[in-house]
CSV table of C-alpha atoms in Angstrom, one decimal:
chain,number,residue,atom,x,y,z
A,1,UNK,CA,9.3,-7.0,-33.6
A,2,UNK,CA,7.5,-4.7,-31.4
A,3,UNK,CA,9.2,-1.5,-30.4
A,4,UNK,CA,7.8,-0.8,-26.6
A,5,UNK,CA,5.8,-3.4,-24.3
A,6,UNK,CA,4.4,-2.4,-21.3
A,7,UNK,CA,2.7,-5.6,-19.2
A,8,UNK,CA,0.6,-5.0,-16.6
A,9,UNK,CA,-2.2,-1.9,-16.8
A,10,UNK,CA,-1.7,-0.8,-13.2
A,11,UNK,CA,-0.5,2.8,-12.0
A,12,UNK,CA,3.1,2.1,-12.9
A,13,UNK,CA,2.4,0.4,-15.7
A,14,UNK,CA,0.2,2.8,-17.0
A,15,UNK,CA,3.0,6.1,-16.0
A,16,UNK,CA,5.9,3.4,-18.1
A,17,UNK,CA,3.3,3.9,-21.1
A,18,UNK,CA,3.5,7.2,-20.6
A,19,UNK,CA,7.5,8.0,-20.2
A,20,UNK,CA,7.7,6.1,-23.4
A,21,UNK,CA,4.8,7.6,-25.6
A,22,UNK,CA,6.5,10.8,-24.5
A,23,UNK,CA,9.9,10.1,-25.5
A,24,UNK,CA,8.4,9.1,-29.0
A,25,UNK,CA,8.5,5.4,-28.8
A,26,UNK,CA,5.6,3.2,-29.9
A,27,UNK,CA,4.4,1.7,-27.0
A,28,UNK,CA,1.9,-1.5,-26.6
A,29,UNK,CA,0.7,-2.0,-23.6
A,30,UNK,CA,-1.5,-5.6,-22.4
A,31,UNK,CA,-3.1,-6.5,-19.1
A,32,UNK,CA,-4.8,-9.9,-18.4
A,33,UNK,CA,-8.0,-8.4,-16.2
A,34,UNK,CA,-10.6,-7.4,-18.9
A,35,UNK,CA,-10.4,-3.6,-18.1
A,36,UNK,CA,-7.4,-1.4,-17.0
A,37,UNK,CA,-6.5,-0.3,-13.5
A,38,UNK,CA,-8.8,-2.2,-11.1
A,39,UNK,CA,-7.2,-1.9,-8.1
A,40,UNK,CA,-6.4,1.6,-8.5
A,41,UNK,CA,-10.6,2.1,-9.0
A,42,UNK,CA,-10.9,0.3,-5.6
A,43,UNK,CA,-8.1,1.7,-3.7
A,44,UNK,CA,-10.3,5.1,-5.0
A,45,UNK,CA,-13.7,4.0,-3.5
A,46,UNK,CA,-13.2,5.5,-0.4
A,47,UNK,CA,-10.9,8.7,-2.0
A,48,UNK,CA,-8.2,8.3,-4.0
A,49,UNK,CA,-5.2,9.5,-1.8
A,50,UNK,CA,-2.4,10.4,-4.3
A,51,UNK,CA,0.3,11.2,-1.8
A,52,UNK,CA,1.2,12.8,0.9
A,53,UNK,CA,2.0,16.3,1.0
A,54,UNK,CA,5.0,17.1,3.1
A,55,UNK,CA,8.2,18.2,3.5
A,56,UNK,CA,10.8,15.3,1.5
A,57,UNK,CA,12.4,14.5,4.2
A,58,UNK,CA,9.6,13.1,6.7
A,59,UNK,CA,8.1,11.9,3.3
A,60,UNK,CA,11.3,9.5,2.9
A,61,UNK,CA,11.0,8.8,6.2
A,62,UNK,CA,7.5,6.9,6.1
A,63,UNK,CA,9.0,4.5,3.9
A,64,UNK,CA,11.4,2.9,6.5
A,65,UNK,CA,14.9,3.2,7.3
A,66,UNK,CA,15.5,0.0,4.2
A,67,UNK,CA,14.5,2.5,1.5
A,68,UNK,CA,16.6,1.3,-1.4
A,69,UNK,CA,19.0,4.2,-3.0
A,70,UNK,CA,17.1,3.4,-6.7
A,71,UNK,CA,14.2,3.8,-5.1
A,72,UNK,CA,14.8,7.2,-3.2
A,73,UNK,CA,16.0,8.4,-6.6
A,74,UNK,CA,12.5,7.3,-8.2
A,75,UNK,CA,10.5,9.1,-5.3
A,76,UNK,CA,13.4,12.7,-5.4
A,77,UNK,CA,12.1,12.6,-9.4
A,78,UNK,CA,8.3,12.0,-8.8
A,79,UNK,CA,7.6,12.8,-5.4
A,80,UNK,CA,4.4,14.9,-3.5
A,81,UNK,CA,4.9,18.1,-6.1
A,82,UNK,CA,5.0,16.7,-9.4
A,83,UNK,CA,2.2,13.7,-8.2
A,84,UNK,CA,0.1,16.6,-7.6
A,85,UNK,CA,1.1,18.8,-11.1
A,86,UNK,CA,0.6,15.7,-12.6
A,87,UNK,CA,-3.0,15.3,-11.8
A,88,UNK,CA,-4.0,18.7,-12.2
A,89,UNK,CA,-2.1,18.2,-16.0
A,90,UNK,CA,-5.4,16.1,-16.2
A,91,UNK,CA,-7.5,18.6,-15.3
A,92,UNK,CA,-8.0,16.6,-12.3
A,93,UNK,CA,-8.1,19.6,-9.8
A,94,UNK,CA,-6.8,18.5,-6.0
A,95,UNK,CA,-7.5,19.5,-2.3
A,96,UNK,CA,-5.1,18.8,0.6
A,97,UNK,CA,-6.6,17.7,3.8
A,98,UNK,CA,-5.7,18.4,7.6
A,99,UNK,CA,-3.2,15.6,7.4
A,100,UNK,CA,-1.4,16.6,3.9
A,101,UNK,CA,-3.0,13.7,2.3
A,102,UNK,CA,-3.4,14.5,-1.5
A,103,UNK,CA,-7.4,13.8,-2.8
A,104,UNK,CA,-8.5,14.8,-6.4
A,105,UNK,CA,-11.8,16.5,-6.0
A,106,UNK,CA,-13.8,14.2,-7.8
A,107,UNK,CA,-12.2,11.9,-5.0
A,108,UNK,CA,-13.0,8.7,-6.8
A,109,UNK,CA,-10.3,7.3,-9.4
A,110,UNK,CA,-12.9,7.0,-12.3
A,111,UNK,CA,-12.3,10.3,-13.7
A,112,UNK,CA,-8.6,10.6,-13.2
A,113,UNK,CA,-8.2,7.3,-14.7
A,114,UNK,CA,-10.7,8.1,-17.8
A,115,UNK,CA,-8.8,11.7,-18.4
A,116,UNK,CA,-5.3,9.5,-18.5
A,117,UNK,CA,-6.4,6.7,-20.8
A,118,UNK,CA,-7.5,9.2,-23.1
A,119,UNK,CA,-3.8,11.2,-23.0
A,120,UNK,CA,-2.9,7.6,-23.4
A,121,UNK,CA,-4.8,7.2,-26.2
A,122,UNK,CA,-4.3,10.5,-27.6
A,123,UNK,CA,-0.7,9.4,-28.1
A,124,UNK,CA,-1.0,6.6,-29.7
A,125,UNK,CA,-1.2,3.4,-27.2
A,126,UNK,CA,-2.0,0.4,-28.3
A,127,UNK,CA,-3.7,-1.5,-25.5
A,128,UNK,CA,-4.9,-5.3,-25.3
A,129,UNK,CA,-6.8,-6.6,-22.4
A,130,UNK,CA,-7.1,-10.5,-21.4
A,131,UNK,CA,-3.3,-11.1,-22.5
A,132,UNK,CA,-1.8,-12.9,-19.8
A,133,UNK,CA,2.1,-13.2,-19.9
A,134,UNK,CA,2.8,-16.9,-19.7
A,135,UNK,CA,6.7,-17.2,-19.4
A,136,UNK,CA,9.7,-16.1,-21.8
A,137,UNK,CA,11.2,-17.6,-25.2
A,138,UNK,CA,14.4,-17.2,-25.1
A,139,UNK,CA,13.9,-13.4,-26.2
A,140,UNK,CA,10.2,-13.3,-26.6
A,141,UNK,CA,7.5,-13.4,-24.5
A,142,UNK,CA,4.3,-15.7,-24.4
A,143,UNK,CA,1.1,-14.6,-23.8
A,144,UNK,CA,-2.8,-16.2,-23.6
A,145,UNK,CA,-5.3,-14.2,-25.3
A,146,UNK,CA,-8.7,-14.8,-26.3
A,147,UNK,CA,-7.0,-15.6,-30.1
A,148,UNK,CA,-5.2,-17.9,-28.7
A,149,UNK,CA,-0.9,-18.1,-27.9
A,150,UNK,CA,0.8,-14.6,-28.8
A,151,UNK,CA,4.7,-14.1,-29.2
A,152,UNK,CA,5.9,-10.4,-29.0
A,153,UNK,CA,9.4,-9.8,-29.3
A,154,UNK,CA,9.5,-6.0,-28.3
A,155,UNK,CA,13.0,-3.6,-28.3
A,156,UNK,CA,12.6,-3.4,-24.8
A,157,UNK,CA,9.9,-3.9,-21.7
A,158,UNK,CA,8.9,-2.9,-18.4
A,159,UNK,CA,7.1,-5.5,-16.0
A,160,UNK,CA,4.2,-3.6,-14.2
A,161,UNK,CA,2.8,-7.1,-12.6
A,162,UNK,CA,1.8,-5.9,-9.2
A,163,UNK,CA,2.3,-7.9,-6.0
A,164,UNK,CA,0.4,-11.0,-4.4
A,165,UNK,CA,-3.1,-9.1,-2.6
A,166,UNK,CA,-6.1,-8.5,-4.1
A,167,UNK,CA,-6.0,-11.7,-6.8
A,168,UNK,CA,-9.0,-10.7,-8.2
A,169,UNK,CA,-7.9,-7.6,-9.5
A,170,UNK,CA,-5.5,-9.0,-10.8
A,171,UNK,CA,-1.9,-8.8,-8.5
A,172,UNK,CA,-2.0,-12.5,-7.9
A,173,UNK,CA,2.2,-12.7,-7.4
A,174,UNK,CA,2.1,-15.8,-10.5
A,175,UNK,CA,4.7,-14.3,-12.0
A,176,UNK,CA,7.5,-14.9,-9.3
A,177,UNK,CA,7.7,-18.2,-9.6
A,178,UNK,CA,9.0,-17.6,-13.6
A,179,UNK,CA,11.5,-14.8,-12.6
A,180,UNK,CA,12.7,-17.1,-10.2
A,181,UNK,CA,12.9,-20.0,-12.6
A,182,UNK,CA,15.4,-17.9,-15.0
A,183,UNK,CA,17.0,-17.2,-11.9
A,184,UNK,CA,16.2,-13.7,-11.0
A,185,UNK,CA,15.9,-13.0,-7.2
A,186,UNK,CA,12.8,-12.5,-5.6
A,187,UNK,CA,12.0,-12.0,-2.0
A,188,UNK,CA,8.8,-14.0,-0.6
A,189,UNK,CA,6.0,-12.0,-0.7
A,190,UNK,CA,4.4,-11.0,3.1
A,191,UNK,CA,1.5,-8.7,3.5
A,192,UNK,CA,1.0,-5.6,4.4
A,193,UNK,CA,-1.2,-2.6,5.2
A,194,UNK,CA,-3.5,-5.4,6.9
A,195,UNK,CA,-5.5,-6.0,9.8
A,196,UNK,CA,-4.3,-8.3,12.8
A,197,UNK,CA,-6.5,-11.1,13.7
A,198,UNK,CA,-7.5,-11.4,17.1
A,199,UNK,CA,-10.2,-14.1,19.0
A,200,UNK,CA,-12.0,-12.1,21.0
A,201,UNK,CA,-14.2,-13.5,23.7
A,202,UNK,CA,-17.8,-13.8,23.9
A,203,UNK,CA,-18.2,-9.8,25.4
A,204,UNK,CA,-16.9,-8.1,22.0
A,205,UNK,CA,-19.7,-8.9,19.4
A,206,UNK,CA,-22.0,-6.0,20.2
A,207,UNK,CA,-18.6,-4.1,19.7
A,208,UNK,CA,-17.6,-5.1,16.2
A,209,UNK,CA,-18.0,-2.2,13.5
A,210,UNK,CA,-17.0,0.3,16.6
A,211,UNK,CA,-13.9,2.6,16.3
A,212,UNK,CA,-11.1,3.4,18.6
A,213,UNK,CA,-10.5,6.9,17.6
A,214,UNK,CA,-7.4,9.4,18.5
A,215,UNK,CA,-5.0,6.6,19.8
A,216,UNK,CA,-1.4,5.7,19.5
A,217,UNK,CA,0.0,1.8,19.2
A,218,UNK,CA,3.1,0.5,19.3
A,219,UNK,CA,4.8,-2.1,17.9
A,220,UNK,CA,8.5,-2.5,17.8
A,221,UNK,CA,10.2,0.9,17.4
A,222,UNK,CA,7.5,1.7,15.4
A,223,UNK,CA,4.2,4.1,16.4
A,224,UNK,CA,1.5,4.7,14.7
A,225,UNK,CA,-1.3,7.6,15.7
A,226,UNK,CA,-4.9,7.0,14.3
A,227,UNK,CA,-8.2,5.2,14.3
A,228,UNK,CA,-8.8,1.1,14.0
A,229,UNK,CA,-11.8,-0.2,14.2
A,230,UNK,CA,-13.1,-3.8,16.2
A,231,UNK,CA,-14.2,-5.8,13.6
A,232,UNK,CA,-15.1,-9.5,13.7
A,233,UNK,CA,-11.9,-10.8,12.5
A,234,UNK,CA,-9.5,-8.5,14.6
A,235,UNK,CA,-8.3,-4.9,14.3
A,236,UNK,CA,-8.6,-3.0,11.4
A,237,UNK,CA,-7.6,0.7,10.0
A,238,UNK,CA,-5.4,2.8,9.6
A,239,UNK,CA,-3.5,3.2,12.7
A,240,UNK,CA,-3.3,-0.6,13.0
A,241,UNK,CA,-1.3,-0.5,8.8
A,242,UNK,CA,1.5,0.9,9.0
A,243,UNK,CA,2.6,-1.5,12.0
A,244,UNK,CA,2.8,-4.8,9.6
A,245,UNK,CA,6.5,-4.7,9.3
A,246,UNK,CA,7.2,-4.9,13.1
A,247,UNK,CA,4.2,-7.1,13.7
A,248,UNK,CA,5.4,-9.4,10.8
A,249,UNK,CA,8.5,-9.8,12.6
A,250,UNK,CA,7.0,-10.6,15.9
A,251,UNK,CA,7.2,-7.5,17.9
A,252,UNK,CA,4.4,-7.0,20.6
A,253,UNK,CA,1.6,-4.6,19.9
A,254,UNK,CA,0.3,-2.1,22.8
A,255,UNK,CA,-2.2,0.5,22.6
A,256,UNK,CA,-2.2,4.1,24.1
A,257,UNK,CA,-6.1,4.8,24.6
A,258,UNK,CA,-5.0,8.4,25.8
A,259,UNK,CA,-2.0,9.6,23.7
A,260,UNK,CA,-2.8,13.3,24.7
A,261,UNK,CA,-2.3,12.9,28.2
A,262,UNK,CA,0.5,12.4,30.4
A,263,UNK,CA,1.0,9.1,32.3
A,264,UNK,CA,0.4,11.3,35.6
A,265,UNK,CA,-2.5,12.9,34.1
A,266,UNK,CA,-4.1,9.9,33.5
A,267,UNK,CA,-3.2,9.0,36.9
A,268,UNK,CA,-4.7,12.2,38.8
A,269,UNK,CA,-8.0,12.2,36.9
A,270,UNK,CA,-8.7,8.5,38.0
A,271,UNK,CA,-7.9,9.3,41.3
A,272,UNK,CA,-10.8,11.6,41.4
A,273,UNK,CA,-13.8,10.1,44.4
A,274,UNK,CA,-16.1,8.4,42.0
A,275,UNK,CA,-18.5,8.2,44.9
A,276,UNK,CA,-21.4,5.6,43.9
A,277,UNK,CA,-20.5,5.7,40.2
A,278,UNK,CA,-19.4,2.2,38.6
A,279,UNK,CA,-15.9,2.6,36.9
A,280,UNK,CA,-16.9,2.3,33.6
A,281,UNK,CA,-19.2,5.2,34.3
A,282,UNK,CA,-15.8,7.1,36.0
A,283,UNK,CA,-13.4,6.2,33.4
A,284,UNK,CA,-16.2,8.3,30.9
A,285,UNK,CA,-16.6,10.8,33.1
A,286,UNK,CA,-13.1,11.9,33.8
A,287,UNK,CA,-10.9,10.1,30.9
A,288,UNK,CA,-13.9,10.5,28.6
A,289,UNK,CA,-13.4,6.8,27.6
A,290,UNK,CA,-15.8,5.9,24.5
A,291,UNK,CA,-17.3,2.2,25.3
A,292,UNK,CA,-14.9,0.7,22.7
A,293,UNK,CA,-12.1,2.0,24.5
A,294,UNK,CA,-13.2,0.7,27.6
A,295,UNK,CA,-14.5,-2.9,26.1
A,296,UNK,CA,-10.8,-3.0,24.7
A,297,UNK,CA,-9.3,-2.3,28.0
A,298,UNK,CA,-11.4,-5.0,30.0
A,299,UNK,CA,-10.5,-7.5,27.4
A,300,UNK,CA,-7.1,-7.2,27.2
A,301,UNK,CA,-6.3,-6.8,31.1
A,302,UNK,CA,-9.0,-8.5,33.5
A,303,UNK,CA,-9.1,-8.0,36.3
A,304,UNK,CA,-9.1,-4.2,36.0
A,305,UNK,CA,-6.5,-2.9,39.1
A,306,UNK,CA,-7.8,-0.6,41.3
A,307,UNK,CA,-4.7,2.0,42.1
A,308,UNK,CA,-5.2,4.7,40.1
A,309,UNK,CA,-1.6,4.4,38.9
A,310,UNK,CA,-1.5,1.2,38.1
A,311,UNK,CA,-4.9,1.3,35.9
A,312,UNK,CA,-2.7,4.6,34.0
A,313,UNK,CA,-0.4,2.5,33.0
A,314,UNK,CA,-2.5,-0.2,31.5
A,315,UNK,CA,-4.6,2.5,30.0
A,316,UNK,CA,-1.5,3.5,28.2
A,317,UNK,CA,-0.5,1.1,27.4
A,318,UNK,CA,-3.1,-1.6,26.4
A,319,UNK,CA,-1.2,-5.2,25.2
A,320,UNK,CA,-2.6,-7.0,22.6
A,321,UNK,CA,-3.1,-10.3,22.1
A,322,UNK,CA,-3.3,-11.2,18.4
A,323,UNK,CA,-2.9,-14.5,16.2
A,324,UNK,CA,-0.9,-12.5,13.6
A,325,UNK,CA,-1.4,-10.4,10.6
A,326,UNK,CA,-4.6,-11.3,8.2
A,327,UNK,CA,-4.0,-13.4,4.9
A,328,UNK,CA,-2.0,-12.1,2.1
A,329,UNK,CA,-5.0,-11.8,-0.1
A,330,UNK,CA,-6.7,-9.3,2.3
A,331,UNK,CA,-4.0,-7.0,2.6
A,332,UNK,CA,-3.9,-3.8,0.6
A,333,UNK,CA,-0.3,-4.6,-0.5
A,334,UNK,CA,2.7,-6.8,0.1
A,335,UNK,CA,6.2,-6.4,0.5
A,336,UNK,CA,8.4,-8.6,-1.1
A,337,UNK,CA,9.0,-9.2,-4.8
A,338,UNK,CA,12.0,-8.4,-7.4
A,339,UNK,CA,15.2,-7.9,-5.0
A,340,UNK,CA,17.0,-4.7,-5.9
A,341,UNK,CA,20.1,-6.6,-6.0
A,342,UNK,CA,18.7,-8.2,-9.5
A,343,UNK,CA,18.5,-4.7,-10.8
A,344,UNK,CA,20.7,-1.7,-11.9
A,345,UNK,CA,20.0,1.7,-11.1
A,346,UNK,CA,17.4,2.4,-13.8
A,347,UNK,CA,15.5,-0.6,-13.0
A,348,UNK,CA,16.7,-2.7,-15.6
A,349,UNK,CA,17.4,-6.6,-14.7
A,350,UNK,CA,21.3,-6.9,-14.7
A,351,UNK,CA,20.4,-10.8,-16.6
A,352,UNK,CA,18.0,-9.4,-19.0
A,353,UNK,CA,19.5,-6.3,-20.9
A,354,UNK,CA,16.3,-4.1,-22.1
A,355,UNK,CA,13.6,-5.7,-19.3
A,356,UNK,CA,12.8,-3.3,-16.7
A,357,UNK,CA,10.4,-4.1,-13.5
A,358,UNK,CA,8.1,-1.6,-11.7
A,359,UNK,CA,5.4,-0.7,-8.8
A,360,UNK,CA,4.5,-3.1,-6.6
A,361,UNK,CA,6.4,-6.1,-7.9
A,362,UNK,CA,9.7,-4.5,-6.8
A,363,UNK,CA,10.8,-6.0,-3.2
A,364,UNK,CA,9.7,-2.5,-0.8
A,365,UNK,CA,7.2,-1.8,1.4
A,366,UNK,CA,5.5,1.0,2.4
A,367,UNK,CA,2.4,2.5,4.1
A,368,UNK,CA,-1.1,4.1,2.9
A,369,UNK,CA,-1.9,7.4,2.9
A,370,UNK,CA,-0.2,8.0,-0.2
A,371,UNK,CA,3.0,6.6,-0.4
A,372,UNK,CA,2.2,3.5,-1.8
A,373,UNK,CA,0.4,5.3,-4.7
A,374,UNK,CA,2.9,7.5,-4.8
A,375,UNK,CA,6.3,5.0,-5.1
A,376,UNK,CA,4.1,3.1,-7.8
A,377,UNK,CA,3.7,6.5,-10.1
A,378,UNK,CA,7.5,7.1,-9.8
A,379,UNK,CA,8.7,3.7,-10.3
A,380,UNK,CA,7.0,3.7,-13.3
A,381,UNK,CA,7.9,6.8,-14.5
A,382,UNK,CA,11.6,6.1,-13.8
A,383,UNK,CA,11.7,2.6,-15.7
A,384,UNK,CA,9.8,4.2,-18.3
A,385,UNK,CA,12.4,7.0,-19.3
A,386,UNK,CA,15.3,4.6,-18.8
A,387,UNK,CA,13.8,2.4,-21.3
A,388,UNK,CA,13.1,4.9,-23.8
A,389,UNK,CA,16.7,5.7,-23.8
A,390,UNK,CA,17.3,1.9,-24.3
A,391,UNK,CA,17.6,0.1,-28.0
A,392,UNK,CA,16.2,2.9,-30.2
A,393,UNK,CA,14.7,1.8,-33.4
């Protein structure tokens, strides 16, 4: 009999392990990559952003008008403050930036993870790596490991398996196909936070690896204001991210090349006398177009028109011709996974009395610049206490 198992060495894995080493249970945790936490090292390569520093209600907000009751709870109990008193616990000291997004100085996830394994450690984790849950035994649970088949039949557990992107850091989605064969609901995985793929024509080449900086797209009744970039594939970034669960459901995408200027604006400074000048040197000239902008703009509407109103409009509002959202492996998360409806309020499966699920594998979606770190940390957290408070030895 083993008292606490934790499966899965993710971030909500990982905060599970710690609700329960706090709460004084002996906790064993196992993860079937050879180290711990490899996606949260990459999602750190660029910066590790925490969260999003904000007021709660716009904070909420960013995760949809879907966001599940359980989960609003989770994110009211960890949200921006404690994520951020949490890392400085660590001695991980933090810096906000312009747009409230929440970076530890260091900004890579290597020391913050290092600092936590070791208050892990200090408190008395047992960890395995290259265990790799195979199913359920009645009760217990089946694991590979280099010694061979492992049973465990722990007091209680909490699931930490991750979603279906990024297989080879381990969230390869495997595991919905078991829930789902002992009859637990799971929602088809989709991506998300992904680029679009788009086949551009034989002009764009000499544009991929160029950004579109300052605009607005639309998709649906969602906008998004940021950079993408023209890469070989398509549109990447982070404007182009947060639009996968409108895109996913077919809505059209447009771009706004000028989102600080007024349709009329737009309209008065292109009706300037250009004199000699070719347009694309006029549209730099008075609308400070960057060539990417402009390359976007002649791909997507050709012929240009030459009424100054008429180009306005297409210049804000750019339509984009895509072939859908990238493959699932290539986006930075997924929505989908363990329906709420197969869970109570502590994250406990209503079928399996002392199993609790968290982070990614739950069915919610959300976008990056912190939120999706963020709803990981307090997912785990919340499943963690409840199962501490479940089946004490």
């Amino acid at each position: 009999m083993t008292d606490a198992l934790v499966i899965g060495g993710g971030p909500a894995g990982l905060m599970a392990a710690e609700a329960l080493l706090s709460a004084g249970r002996t906790v064993t945790l196992v993860e079937a990559k050879p180290s711990i936490g490899r996606k949260f090292l990459m999602a750190g390569k660029s910066g590790l952003n925490l969260t999003k520093m904000q007021a709660f209600g716009p904070f909420l907000a960013a995760y949809g008008t879907g966001l599940h009751p359980t989960l609003r709870s989770c994110l009211r109990a960890f949200g921006p403050e404690e994520v951020k008193a949490w890392t400085e616990g660590l001695g991980q000291t933090t810096f906000t930036g312009s747009t409230g997004r929440l970076f530890p100085n260091a900004m890579k996830a290597s020391p913050l993870l290092r600092a936590w394994l070791d208050r892990l450690d200090g408190l008395g984790l047992y960890r395995h790596t290259r265990w790799r849950w195979v199913d359920w035994d009645k009760n217990a649970l089946q694991f590979d490991t280099p010694e061979g088949t492992r049973v465990l039949t722990p007091r209680v557990t909490v699931f930490a398996l991750g979603g279906a992107s990024w297989a080879r850091l381990g969230s390869d989605g495997q595991w919905a196909d078991r829930f789902a064969a002992k009859g637990i609901k799971v929602t088809p995985f989709q991506p998300s936070n992904v680029g679009l793929v788009v086949d551009w024509s034989d002009h764009m080449p000499r544009h991929f690896g160029a950004p579109l900086k300052g605009i607005s797209l639309y998709a649906g009744d969602q906008v998004s204001r940021g950079e993408a970039v023209i890469s070989k594939r398509g549109l990447e970034g982070g404007g182009v991210y947060p639009l996968a669960p409108s895109l996913r459901e077919g809505a059209a995408l447009t771009l706004d090349l000028l989102p600080d200027l007024s349709l009329e604006a737009v309209a008065d400074r292109l009706s300037k006398p250009k004199g000699k000048a070719s347009l694309s040197n006029h549209l730099r000239r008075v609308l400070k177009l960057s060539a990417a902008a402009q390359a976007i703009l002649r791909e997507f509407v050709h012929p240009l028109p030459d009424d100054p109103s008429a180009l306005a409009q297409v210049i804000k509002a750019v339509p984009i011709r895509h072939a859908g959202l990238r493959p699932m492996d290539e986006a930075i998360s997924t929505a989908g996974g363990v329906s709420f409806e197969a869970l109570d309020e502590t994250l406990m499966l209503r079928d399996r009395p002392g199993t609790f699920c968290a982070g990614e594998m739950l069915d919610w979606d959300a976008p990056t610049g912190g939120y999706l770190l963020t709803a990981c940390f307090a997912t785990g957290l919340w499943a963690g206490r409840h199962a501490a408070e479940y089946d004490r030895p």
